[in-house]
Short mmCIF file of C-alpha atoms in Angstrom, two decimals:
data_model
loop_
_atom_site.label_atom_id
_atom_site.label_comp_id
_atom_site.label_asym_id
_atom_site.label_seq_id
_atom_site.Cartn_x
_atom_site.Cartn_y
_atom_site.Cartn_z
CA UNK A 1 0.00 0.00 0.00
CA UNK A 2 1.13 3.49 -0.74
CA UNK A 3 2.11 5.59 2.23
CA UNK A 4 -0.25 8.42 3.21
CA UNK A 5 -3.02 7.02 1.02
CA UNK A 6 -6.41 6.17 2.50
CA UNK A 7 -7.94 2.85 1.44
CA UNK A 8 -11.61 1.96 1.73
CA UNK A 9 -11.66 -1.40 3.47
CA UNK A 10 -15.46 -1.61 3.64
CA UNK A 11 -15.37 -1.83 7.43
CA UNK A 12 -13.26 -5.00 7.38
CA UNK A 13 -11.46 -5.80 10.60
CA UNK A 14 -8.76 -8.01 9.02
CA UNK A 15 -6.71 -7.82 5.85
CA UNK A 16 -4.92 -10.98 4.71
CA UNK A 17 -1.84 -10.84 2.53
CA UNK A 18 0.83 -13.18 1.31
CA UNK A 19 3.35 -11.93 3.84
CA UNK A 20 6.31 -14.31 4.15
CA UNK A 21 8.74 -14.40 1.26
CA UNK A 22 6.73 -11.67 -0.44
CA UNK A 23 6.97 -8.75 1.95
CA UNK A 24 9.31 -10.26 4.53
CA UNK A 25 12.03 -12.86 4.16
CA UNK A 26 11.95 -15.59 6.80
CA UNK A 27 14.94 -17.50 8.03
CA UNK A 28 12.96 -20.40 9.50
CA UNK A 29 12.14 -23.25 7.13
CA UNK A 30 8.48 -23.81 6.26
CA UNK A 31 8.60 -27.33 7.77
CA UNK A 32 9.68 -25.87 11.09
CA UNK A 33 6.74 -23.46 11.02
CA UNK A 34 4.35 -26.36 10.31
CA UNK A 35 5.81 -28.40 13.18
CA UNK A 36 5.24 -25.48 15.55
CA UNK A 37 1.71 -25.08 14.19
CA UNK A 38 0.97 -28.79 14.70
CA UNK A 39 2.25 -28.64 18.27
CA UNK A 40 0.05 -25.65 19.11
CA UNK A 41 -3.03 -27.21 17.49
CA UNK A 42 -2.38 -30.48 19.32
CA UNK A 43 -2.28 -28.58 22.62
CA UNK A 44 -5.57 -26.88 21.76
CA UNK A 45 -7.05 -30.33 21.12
CA UNK A 46 -5.84 -31.40 24.58
CA UNK A 47 -3.24 -33.68 22.95
CA UNK A 48 -5.96 -36.02 21.67
CA UNK A 49 -4.34 -35.76 18.24
CA UNK A 50 -0.56 -35.89 18.05
CA UNK A 51 1.42 -33.23 16.16
CA UNK A 52 2.79 -35.93 13.84
CA UNK A 53 -0.72 -37.10 12.96
CA UNK A 54 -1.79 -33.51 12.28
CA UNK A 55 1.19 -33.04 9.98
CA UNK A 56 0.38 -36.27 8.17
CA UNK A 57 -3.29 -35.32 7.76
CA UNK A 58 -2.31 -31.85 6.52
CA UNK A 59 0.08 -33.36 3.98
CA UNK A 60 -2.59 -35.77 2.73
CA UNK A 61 -5.19 -32.97 2.53
CA UNK A 62 -2.77 -30.76 0.61
CA UNK A 63 -1.98 -33.51 -1.88
CA UNK A 64 -5.69 -34.26 -2.42
CA UNK A 65 -6.54 -30.62 -3.02
CA UNK A 66 -3.55 -30.11 -5.32
CA UNK A 67 -4.91 -32.79 -7.64
CA UNK A 68 -8.06 -30.79 -8.34
CA UNK A 69 -6.83 -27.22 -7.82
CA UNK A 70 -6.69 -24.82 -10.72
CA UNK A 71 -4.38 -22.44 -8.87
CA UNK A 72 -0.72 -22.72 -7.98
CA UNK A 73 -1.19 -21.92 -4.29
CA UNK A 74 -3.78 -23.68 -2.16
CA UNK A 75 -6.07 -21.80 0.21
CA UNK A 76 -5.34 -22.58 3.87
CA UNK A 77 -9.06 -22.61 4.66
CA UNK A 78 -9.58 -25.36 2.06
CA UNK A 79 -6.75 -27.40 3.59
CA UNK A 80 -8.19 -26.97 7.08
CA UNK A 81 -11.67 -27.95 5.89
CA UNK A 82 -10.25 -31.11 4.32
CA UNK A 83 -8.43 -31.87 7.57
CA UNK A 84 -11.63 -31.31 9.55
CA UNK A 85 -13.56 -33.76 7.40
CA UNK A 86 -10.87 -36.40 7.94
CA UNK A 87 -10.62 -35.80 11.69
CA UNK A 88 -14.40 -35.80 12.01
CA UNK A 89 -14.54 -39.20 10.32
CA UNK A 90 -12.19 -40.56 13.00
CA UNK A 91 -14.55 -39.59 15.82
#
């Protein structure tokens, strides 16, 4: 965004951007970030699902969606929805 320019955000509270490796360079590998994410999610699920299982489910969901995707980059919400469907089927 240009500095000193006012943008109409239609009252939106959040703005999502492709931040890492576009606006900011990260020094931590993407796999490390995913491992941290899986650990935090596992804690939120009271450790009923291990971080390794979450990583495996995420990888499977990503591969499934990539087969049918028409875009180069998958939407995180779509990946999470696919993961939810799989986890829900385990319950």
